[in-house]
Amino acid sequence: MDGSFTEATRIPLWDPERDDTLVCRQVRQETHDVKTFVFSGREPRAFRFYPGQFMTFELPVEGMIQRCYTLSGSAARPYRVEITVKRVPGGPGSNWLHDHMAPGREIAVSGPMGEFTTDATAEQKLLFLSAGSGITPMMSMARTACDLGAPADLAFVHAARSPSDMIYRQELSLLAQRNHGLKLALVSGTAPASDAWAGFTGRLSLPMLQLIAPDFAERKIFCCGPAPFMEGVRAMLAEARYDMETYYEESFDFGAETAGSFEGEPEAAPEVSGQTFRISFVKSGKVVECGPGMTVLSAAREAGLRPLSSCQRGICGTCKTRLVSGDVEMAHGGGIRQREIDQGKILACCSHPLNDIEIDL
Ligand SMILES: Cc1cc2nc3c(=O)[nH]c(=O)nc-3n(C[C@H](O)[C@H](O)[C@H](O)COP(=O)(O)OP(=O)(O)OC[C@H]3O[C@@H](n4cnc5c(N)ncnc54)[C@H](O)[C@@H]3O)c2cc1C
C-alpha cells in the first residue's frame, strides 16, 4: 500500500512540500466580527495535522502579507480545513479575509505547523483556558477528541466580552452535553438582560477557577487569548502556586513575550562559529559584518533594512528570502519547504552565515 494515500478513501494526502493552494468552499458568520472559512484542496486532499496547529496564509493586500491562522476544525475530519478569524479593527489581513474571501476563491498557504497541541482523549487531566479568538486551538483539540472517542477529563473555560461575542457557543454546549469527559464553563465579561445568560459573569478570577475546576492544580493547562488575558492567567496561577512546568500557552502575536512553554521537543540551537562574516545585500547594495550568533535578519536590520518578519523562530515563513551565494546554517521550525531550500531560499530569522554570503534584499 502506498503510504501517501489514506487507507479508506485513497484520496492523496496534502503534502506541504508540494501542495500550496486552498480553495474556499464555505464561509460562516460565527459572531458579529468573527467568520469561519472552510477550505479544501483544488483536488481532493486529506490533511494531516495535530489539533492546535496553524497554516500561514498569503493574503494579496498591501502587496502580499502573511498571516497565521489556527486550523480550528477537527483533525479527525481530514478532507477540509477551516479557520476562524476575528476582524481586527484596521488590521489588513483579517479585514481582507472578511471582505474578500468567498467560496471558489483560491489562496496560497504553507503548513500546517506549530507545536501547541495535546491529545484530550489520552488519560490526562486537562484545563483549557481561552478568550476571544484564542479559542481556536482549544476548539480544534476538543472537536478532535470528541470525534476520536471522547475527552478523558477536560475542563474547558472560555471567556468573551459578552454572550454575543462567544464563538462556537452553541456547539460547545452541545459537545459538553454529549461528552461526559468535557466540563464546560463560559465566562462573559457582561451579561445583558436581553440574553438569558446562565454562565459566569465578570473576569476570570482565582475564586471562579476554584469553583469551576477545584482540582486545577492537578491539570495540565493550555491557554490562548489576548495578551492581557494570558498575563492575568499567569498572575492567577502564580498566586495559586501552580506548577508552571505543566502550563502551555500560544500567543497570536509572535512579537509578544510569552512566559509559557510549548509542548514538544525544544529546538536545538544551531552550532554557530565564533567568526564574523560579510553579508552583501544585493538589491539594496548594503554590506554589513555579521558577528557570532547574529542571524541574517538581525544583520539586515543592522544594515538599516526593514525586511518583513514575524515569528523570529523559523515557523511562519514571513522573512523568506534568497541566498544568492555562500552558505548558511538554518535551524528552521517548518516555515520553509525542502523544495524552496533546494531553490536557494532561506528564512532570514534563523539563518547564520558560514562564510561571506550574498542575500537578495
Ligand atoms: C500561531 C498563530 C495563530 C493564529 N490564529 C488565529 C486565529 O485562529 N484566529 C484569528 O483571528 N487570528 C489568529 N492569529 C492572528 C492572525 O495571524 C493575525 O495577526 C490577525 O488576523 C490580525 O491580522 P491583521 O493583518 O488584520 O492585523 P495586524 O495589523 O496584524 O494586527 C493589528 C493589531 O491587532 C492585534 N491582534 C492580532 N490578532 C488579534 C486578535 N485575534 N484579536 C485581537 N487583536 C489582535 C495585533 O497584536 C496588532 O496590534 C494567529 C496568529 C498566530 C501567530
Short mmCIF file of C-alpha atoms and ligand atoms in Angstrom, two decimals:
data_model
loop_
_atom_site.label_atom_id
_atom_site.label_comp_id
_atom_site.label_asym_id
_atom_site.label_seq_id
_atom_site.Cartn_x
_atom_site.Cartn_y
_atom_site.Cartn_z
CA MET A 1 0.00 0.00 0.00
CA ASP A 2 1.37 3.39 -0.99
CA GLY A 3 1.82 5.41 2.22
CA SER A 4 0.77 8.67 0.54
CA PHE A 5 -2.87 7.53 0.30
CA THR A 6 -5.32 7.23 3.15
CA GLU A 7 -6.34 3.62 3.52
CA ALA A 8 -10.09 4.09 3.38
CA THR A 9 -10.51 6.51 0.53
CA ARG A 10 -7.31 6.58 -1.49
CA ILE A 11 -7.55 10.34 -1.51
CA PRO A 12 -3.97 11.63 -1.64
CA LEU A 13 -2.59 13.29 1.45
CA TRP A 14 -2.00 17.05 1.45
CA ASP A 15 1.76 17.31 1.01
CA PRO A 16 3.06 20.62 2.44
CA GLU A 17 6.16 20.24 0.26
CA ARG A 18 4.12 20.21 -2.95
CA ASP A 19 0.61 21.45 -2.19
CA ASP A 20 0.20 25.16 -1.58
CA THR A 21 -3.26 26.23 -2.77
CA LEU A 22 -6.52 26.03 -0.87
CA VAL A 23 -9.95 26.71 -2.36
CA CYS A 24 -12.59 28.34 -0.18
CA ARG A 25 -15.73 26.18 -0.04
CA GLN A 26 -17.86 27.88 2.61
CA VAL A 27 -17.98 30.96 4.81
CA ARG A 28 -19.88 31.01 8.12
CA GLN A 29 -20.64 34.05 10.25
CA GLU A 30 -19.87 32.99 13.84
CA THR A 31 -20.42 36.28 15.69
CA HIS A 32 -20.79 39.90 14.54
CA ASP A 33 -17.00 40.17 13.92
CA VAL A 34 -15.89 36.55 13.54
CA LYS A 35 -16.16 34.33 10.45
CA THR A 36 -15.17 30.75 9.75
CA PHE A 37 -13.70 29.98 6.33
CA VAL A 38 -13.80 26.37 5.15
CA PHE A 39 -11.23 25.22 2.57
CA SER A 40 -10.21 22.10 0.70
CA GLY A 41 -7.54 21.39 -1.88
CA ARG A 42 -8.06 22.13 -5.61
CA GLU A 43 -8.24 18.36 -5.99
CA PRO A 44 -9.45 16.26 -3.05
CA ARG A 45 -6.72 16.03 -0.40
CA ALA A 46 -6.56 14.52 3.09
CA PHE A 47 -4.98 16.96 5.55
CA ARG A 48 -2.88 15.54 8.34
CA PHE A 49 -2.35 17.93 11.24
CA TYR A 50 -2.22 17.99 15.01
CA PRO A 51 -5.15 19.88 16.54
CA GLY A 52 -3.83 23.30 17.53
CA GLN A 53 -1.55 23.66 14.52
CA PHE A 54 -1.82 26.61 12.14
CA MET A 55 -1.21 27.45 8.48
CA THR A 56 0.37 30.60 7.08
CA PHE A 57 -1.83 32.39 4.52
CA GLU A 58 -0.51 34.69 1.80
CA LEU A 59 -3.02 37.50 1.55
CA PRO A 60 -3.00 39.80 -1.51
CA VAL A 61 -3.18 43.04 0.41
CA GLU A 62 -0.55 45.80 0.66
CA GLY A 63 1.40 43.83 -1.98
CA MET A 64 1.45 40.50 -0.16
CA ILE A 65 1.26 39.87 3.56
CA GLN A 66 1.47 36.65 5.51
CA ARG A 67 -0.75 35.83 8.45
CA CYS A 68 -1.03 32.65 10.52
CA TYR A 69 -4.40 31.09 11.33
CA THR A 70 -5.08 28.08 13.54
CA LEU A 71 -6.88 25.18 11.89
CA SER A 72 -9.95 25.33 14.09
CA GLY A 73 -11.74 22.23 12.76
CA SER A 74 -11.37 18.63 13.82
CA ALA A 75 -8.16 16.89 12.79
CA ALA A 76 -10.32 13.76 12.52
CA ARG A 77 -12.23 15.25 9.55
CA PRO A 78 -9.30 15.31 7.19
CA TYR A 79 -10.75 16.38 3.84
CA ARG A 80 -11.20 20.04 4.64
CA VAL A 81 -9.62 22.57 6.91
CA GLU A 82 -11.17 25.63 8.45
CA ILE A 83 -10.00 28.81 10.11
CA THR A 84 -11.98 31.13 12.36
CA VAL A 85 -10.93 34.75 12.04
CA LYS A 86 -11.76 37.76 14.17
CA ARG A 87 -11.94 41.06 12.31
CA VAL A 88 -9.25 43.24 13.94
CA PRO A 89 -10.09 46.95 13.51
CA GLY A 90 -7.65 48.42 10.98
CA GLY A 91 -5.88 45.08 10.51
CA PRO A 92 -5.16 44.44 6.82
CA GLY A 93 -5.15 40.63 6.91
CA SER A 94 -8.29 39.89 8.89
CA ASN A 95 -10.29 42.59 7.09
CA TRP A 96 -9.22 41.29 3.70
CA LEU A 97 -10.39 37.79 4.63
CA HIS A 98 -13.72 39.09 5.95
CA ASP A 99 -14.33 41.30 2.91
CA HIS A 100 -12.95 39.21 0.04
CA MET A 101 -12.67 35.53 0.89
CA ALA A 102 -15.64 33.72 -0.65
CA PRO A 103 -16.49 30.26 -1.99
CA GLY A 104 -14.44 29.47 -5.10
CA ARG A 105 -11.60 31.86 -4.24
CA GLU A 106 -8.09 30.35 -4.08
CA ILE A 107 -5.41 31.26 -1.56
CA ALA A 108 -1.72 30.32 -1.20
CA VAL A 109 -0.75 28.72 2.10
CA SER A 110 2.07 26.89 3.81
CA GLY A 111 1.93 24.41 6.66
CA PRO A 112 0.34 23.01 8.79
CA MET A 113 2.87 23.73 11.53
CA GLY A 114 3.14 24.56 15.23
CA GLU A 115 3.70 22.70 18.48
CA PHE A 116 0.77 23.82 20.63
CA THR A 117 -1.19 20.58 20.81
CA THR A 118 -2.37 17.84 23.10
CA ASP A 119 -4.46 14.71 22.89
CA ALA A 120 -7.57 15.22 25.02
CA THR A 121 -8.62 11.58 24.62
CA ALA A 122 -5.46 10.44 26.46
CA GLU A 123 -5.63 9.65 30.16
CA GLN A 124 -4.65 13.08 31.41
CA LYS A 125 -6.42 15.81 33.32
CA LEU A 126 -6.60 18.93 31.19
CA LEU A 127 -7.72 22.52 31.64
CA PHE A 128 -8.23 24.74 28.60
CA LEU A 129 -8.36 28.48 29.28
CA SER A 130 -9.24 30.56 26.23
CA ALA A 131 -10.51 34.04 25.50
CA GLY A 132 -11.81 35.68 22.32
CA SER A 133 -10.42 34.23 19.09
CA GLY A 134 -7.84 32.37 21.24
CA ILE A 135 -10.41 29.62 21.44
CA THR A 136 -9.44 28.23 18.00
CA PRO A 137 -6.62 25.84 19.00
CA MET A 138 -8.61 24.58 22.00
CA MET A 139 -11.69 24.11 19.84
CA SER A 140 -9.71 22.02 17.38
CA MET A 141 -8.35 19.87 20.23
CA ALA A 142 -11.84 19.47 21.76
CA ARG A 143 -13.56 18.72 18.43
CA THR A 144 -10.85 16.20 17.55
CA ALA A 145 -11.15 14.44 20.91
CA CYS A 146 -14.95 14.26 20.60
CA ASP A 147 -14.63 12.83 17.08
CA LEU A 148 -11.99 10.27 18.03
CA GLY A 149 -13.76 8.92 21.08
CA ALA A 150 -14.32 11.27 23.96
CA PRO A 151 -12.27 13.70 26.02
CA ALA A 152 -10.96 11.78 29.04
CA ASP A 153 -11.10 14.62 31.58
CA LEU A 154 -11.22 18.07 30.07
CA ALA A 155 -12.31 21.26 31.84
CA PHE A 156 -12.83 23.90 29.14
CA VAL A 157 -13.14 27.51 30.27
CA HIS A 158 -13.86 30.09 27.59
CA ALA A 159 -14.15 33.83 28.22
CA ALA A 160 -15.58 36.53 25.98
CA ARG A 161 -16.60 40.16 26.28
CA SER A 162 -20.33 39.36 26.10
CA PRO A 163 -22.52 36.34 25.33
CA SER A 164 -22.91 37.50 21.72
CA ASP A 165 -19.10 37.58 21.35
CA MET A 166 -18.88 33.94 22.38
CA ILE A 167 -17.51 31.99 19.42
CA TYR A 168 -18.95 28.44 18.98
CA ARG A 169 -21.30 28.98 21.95
CA GLN A 170 -23.99 26.53 20.80
CA GLU A 171 -21.59 23.90 19.55
CA LEU A 172 -19.60 23.99 22.80
CA SER A 173 -22.76 23.42 24.82
CA LEU A 174 -23.77 20.55 22.56
CA LEU A 175 -20.32 18.92 22.81
CA ALA A 176 -20.45 19.21 26.62
CA GLN A 177 -23.96 17.69 26.71
CA ARG A 178 -22.84 14.71 24.66
CA ASN A 179 -19.41 14.09 26.17
CA HIS A 180 -19.24 13.45 29.91
CA GLY A 181 -15.48 13.95 29.94
CA LEU A 182 -15.92 17.56 28.83
CA LYS A 183 -16.87 20.08 31.52
CA LEU A 184 -17.63 23.48 30.03
CA ALA A 185 -17.64 26.85 31.77
CA LEU A 186 -18.41 30.01 29.80
CA VAL A 187 -17.39 33.35 31.28
CA SER A 188 -18.89 36.55 29.95
CA GLY A 189 -17.50 39.97 30.83
CA THR A 190 -21.02 41.39 30.85
CA ALA A 191 -24.47 39.82 30.99
CA PRO A 192 -27.04 41.94 29.16
CA ALA A 193 -30.67 41.50 30.25
CA SER A 194 -31.60 40.61 26.66
CA ASP A 195 -29.61 37.35 26.84
CA ALA A 196 -30.73 34.52 29.12
CA TRP A 197 -27.16 34.13 30.35
CA ALA A 198 -26.60 31.13 32.59
CA GLY A 199 -22.80 31.16 32.63
CA PHE A 200 -20.29 33.05 34.79
CA THR A 201 -20.14 36.83 34.62
CA GLY A 202 -17.12 39.05 35.14
CA ARG A 203 -13.39 38.48 34.70
CA LEU A 204 -11.94 35.03 35.14
CA SER A 205 -10.58 35.04 38.72
CA LEU A 206 -8.99 32.54 41.07
CA PRO A 207 -12.17 32.00 43.15
CA MET A 208 -14.08 31.46 39.89
CA LEU A 209 -11.49 28.95 38.66
CA GLN A 210 -11.54 27.14 42.03
CA LEU A 211 -15.30 26.79 41.62
CA ILE A 212 -15.10 25.59 38.01
CA ALA A 213 -12.16 23.19 38.43
CA PRO A 214 -11.27 22.72 42.13
CA ASP A 215 -8.56 20.25 41.09
CA PHE A 216 -6.92 22.65 38.61
CA ALA A 217 -3.53 22.22 40.32
CA GLU A 218 -3.50 18.61 39.05
CA ARG A 219 -4.38 19.61 35.48
CA LYS A 220 -2.16 20.35 32.52
CA ILE A 221 -3.16 23.84 31.42
CA PHE A 222 -3.41 25.13 27.84
CA CYS A 223 -4.01 28.84 27.49
CA CYS A 224 -4.62 31.11 24.49
CA GLY A 225 -6.11 34.56 24.20
CA PRO A 226 -5.27 38.25 24.05
CA ALA A 227 -2.05 39.24 25.88
CA PRO A 228 -3.85 40.83 28.90
CA PHE A 229 -5.91 37.66 29.39
CA MET A 230 -2.83 35.44 29.35
CA GLU A 231 -0.99 37.83 31.71
CA GLY A 232 -3.99 37.63 34.06
CA VAL A 233 -3.97 33.83 33.91
CA ARG A 234 -0.25 33.67 34.67
CA ALA A 235 -0.67 36.04 37.63
CA MET A 236 -3.62 34.00 38.90
CA LEU A 237 -1.68 30.74 38.64
CA ALA A 238 1.35 32.30 40.35
CA GLU A 239 -0.91 33.37 43.23
CA ALA A 240 -2.19 29.77 43.45
CA ARG A 241 1.43 28.46 43.28
CA TYR A 242 0.51 26.35 40.25
CA ASP A 243 3.46 24.37 38.87
CA MET A 244 4.19 26.17 35.55
CA GLU A 245 6.04 23.08 34.24
CA THR A 246 2.64 21.88 33.02
CA TYR A 247 1.45 25.24 31.65
CA TYR A 248 1.44 25.79 27.87
CA GLU A 249 0.38 28.90 26.05
CA GLU A 250 0.05 30.10 22.48
CA SER A 251 0.32 33.74 21.57
CA PHE A 252 -1.33 35.04 18.40
CA ASP A 253 1.19 37.83 18.48
CA PHE A 254 4.60 36.39 17.65
CA GLY A 255 6.25 39.64 18.76
CA ALA A 256 4.84 39.35 22.26
CA GLU A 257 6.82 37.97 25.17
CA THR A 258 5.46 34.60 26.19
CA ALA A 259 6.27 33.21 29.59
CA GLY A 260 4.77 29.85 28.75
CA SER A 261 6.39 26.87 27.19
CA PHE A 262 5.36 24.84 24.17
CA GLU A 263 4.72 21.16 24.16
CA GLY A 264 7.13 19.14 22.10
CA GLU A 265 10.86 18.91 21.93
CA PRO A 266 12.65 22.23 22.21
CA GLU A 267 14.52 23.11 19.05
CA ALA A 268 18.25 22.60 19.24
CA ALA A 269 20.19 25.86 18.99
CA PRO A 270 22.44 25.85 15.92
CA GLU A 271 26.17 25.48 16.39
CA VAL A 272 27.42 28.91 15.38
CA SER A 273 31.05 29.64 14.77
CA GLY A 274 32.79 32.45 16.61
CA GLN A 275 33.68 34.10 13.31
CA THR A 276 32.49 37.28 11.66
CA PHE A 277 31.38 37.12 8.03
CA ARG A 278 30.41 39.72 5.44
CA ILE A 279 26.83 39.85 4.22
CA SER A 280 26.16 41.75 0.98
CA PHE A 281 22.51 42.68 0.40
CA VAL A 282 22.34 42.62 -3.38
CA LYS A 283 19.21 44.70 -4.11
CA SER A 284 19.94 47.49 -1.66
CA GLY A 285 23.71 47.46 -2.16
CA LYS A 286 24.29 47.41 1.62
CA VAL A 287 27.14 45.44 3.15
CA VAL A 288 27.40 44.54 6.82
CA GLU A 289 29.65 42.49 9.08
CA CYS A 290 27.71 39.67 10.72
CA GLY A 291 29.19 38.81 14.12
CA PRO A 292 29.00 35.49 16.01
CA GLY A 293 25.42 34.48 16.88
CA MET A 294 23.83 37.11 14.62
CA THR A 295 21.15 36.00 12.21
CA VAL A 296 20.81 37.22 8.63
CA LEU A 297 17.67 39.07 9.77
CA SER A 298 19.43 40.94 12.57
CA ALA A 299 22.31 41.77 10.18
CA ALA A 300 19.80 43.15 7.65
CA ARG A 301 18.32 45.35 10.37
CA GLU A 302 21.81 46.46 11.37
CA ALA A 303 22.31 47.48 7.74
CA GLY A 304 19.23 49.70 8.01
CA LEU A 305 16.95 47.37 6.03
CA ARG A 306 13.42 46.60 7.18
CA PRO A 307 12.67 43.11 5.86
CA LEU A 308 9.28 41.62 6.72
CA SER A 309 9.42 39.22 9.65
CA SER A 310 7.05 37.84 12.21
CA CYS A 311 7.75 34.83 14.43
CA GLN A 312 11.59 35.05 14.62
CA ARG A 313 11.59 31.27 15.13
CA GLY A 314 11.64 29.90 11.60
CA ILE A 315 7.98 28.95 11.78
CA CYS A 316 5.83 31.46 9.93
CA GLY A 317 7.85 31.92 6.73
CA THR A 318 7.41 35.70 6.59
CA CYS A 319 11.14 36.51 6.27
CA LYS A 320 11.76 34.11 3.36
CA THR A 321 14.46 35.41 1.02
CA ARG A 322 17.03 34.10 -1.47
CA LEU A 323 20.62 33.22 -0.74
CA VAL A 324 22.47 34.42 -3.86
CA SER A 325 25.87 33.00 -2.88
CA GLY A 326 27.61 31.46 0.12
CA ASP A 327 26.33 29.09 2.80
CA VAL A 328 24.20 29.40 5.90
CA GLU A 329 23.29 27.23 8.85
CA MET A 330 19.48 27.31 9.10
CA ALA A 331 17.57 25.88 12.09
CA HIS A 332 14.00 26.42 10.91
CA GLY A 333 10.81 25.22 12.57
CA GLY A 334 8.86 24.19 9.46
CA GLY A 335 8.37 27.62 7.86
CA ILE A 336 10.14 26.65 4.62
CA ARG A 337 9.74 23.70 2.27
CA GLN A 338 12.60 21.45 1.19
CA ARG A 339 11.97 22.38 -2.45
CA GLU A 340 12.35 26.07 -1.55
CA ILE A 341 15.62 25.31 0.24
CA ASP A 342 16.72 23.43 -2.88
CA GLN A 343 15.92 26.59 -4.88
CA GLY A 344 18.25 28.60 -2.65
CA LYS A 345 15.66 30.16 -0.37
CA ILE A 346 16.28 30.72 3.34
CA LEU A 347 14.47 32.10 6.35
CA ALA A 348 16.50 35.13 7.43
CA CYS A 349 15.38 34.92 11.09
CA CYS A 350 17.01 31.55 11.76
CA SER A 351 19.96 31.57 9.34
CA HIS A 352 23.56 32.16 10.36
CA PRO A 353 26.29 32.66 7.71
CA LEU A 354 29.02 30.05 7.48
CA ASN A 355 31.14 32.21 5.14
CA ASP A 356 30.74 35.51 3.28
CA ILE A 357 27.28 35.50 1.71
CA GLU A 358 25.07 37.47 -0.68
CA ILE A 359 21.35 37.91 0.06
CA ASP A 360 18.59 39.03 -2.31
CA LEU A 361 17.47 42.00 -0.22
C1 LIG B 1 0.20 30.95 15.50
C2 LIG B 1 -0.91 31.97 15.27
C3 LIG B 1 -2.21 31.54 15.15
C4 LIG B 1 -3.24 32.48 14.95
N1 LIG B 1 -4.53 32.04 14.85
C5 LIG B 1 -5.54 32.94 14.72
C6 LIG B 1 -6.91 32.51 14.68
O1 LIG B 1 -7.22 31.31 14.76
N2 LIG B 1 -7.87 33.47 14.53
C7 LIG B 1 -7.57 34.81 14.45
O2 LIG B 1 -8.49 35.63 14.32
N3 LIG B 1 -6.29 35.23 14.49
C8 LIG B 1 -5.27 34.34 14.61
N4 LIG B 1 -3.97 34.77 14.63
C9 LIG B 1 -3.70 36.20 14.44
C10 LIG B 1 -3.56 36.50 12.94
O3 LIG B 1 -2.38 35.91 12.43
C11 LIG B 1 -3.46 37.99 12.65
O4 LIG B 1 -2.46 38.55 13.46
C12 LIG B 1 -4.78 38.70 12.88
O5 LIG B 1 -5.79 38.23 11.98
C13 LIG B 1 -4.60 40.22 12.68
O6 LIG B 1 -4.04 40.45 11.41
P1 LIG B 1 -4.32 41.82 10.67
O7 LIG B 1 -3.46 41.87 9.47
O8 LIG B 1 -5.79 42.00 10.45
O9 LIG B 1 -3.90 42.91 11.72
P2 LIG B 1 -2.42 43.26 12.21
O10 LIG B 1 -2.00 44.52 11.57
O11 LIG B 1 -1.51 42.09 12.07
O12 LIG B 1 -2.72 43.43 13.76
C14 LIG B 1 -3.35 44.59 14.26
C15 LIG B 1 -3.26 44.59 15.78
O13 LIG B 1 -4.20 43.68 16.35
C16 LIG B 1 -3.61 42.77 17.25
N5 LIG B 1 -4.27 41.46 17.02
C17 LIG B 1 -3.84 40.50 16.17
N6 LIG B 1 -4.69 39.43 16.21
C18 LIG B 1 -5.67 39.74 17.07
C19 LIG B 1 -6.81 39.05 17.51
N7 LIG B 1 -7.13 37.82 17.06
N8 LIG B 1 -7.61 39.67 18.42
C20 LIG B 1 -7.31 40.91 18.88
N9 LIG B 1 -6.22 41.61 18.49
C21 LIG B 1 -5.41 41.04 17.61
C22 LIG B 1 -2.16 42.73 16.87
O14 LIG B 1 -1.35 42.43 18.01
C23 LIG B 1 -1.91 44.14 16.35
O15 LIG B 1 -1.58 45.00 17.41
C24 LIG B 1 -2.93 33.85 14.84
C25 LIG B 1 -1.60 34.27 14.94
C26 LIG B 1 -0.60 33.35 15.16
C27 LIG B 1 0.81 33.84 15.28
#
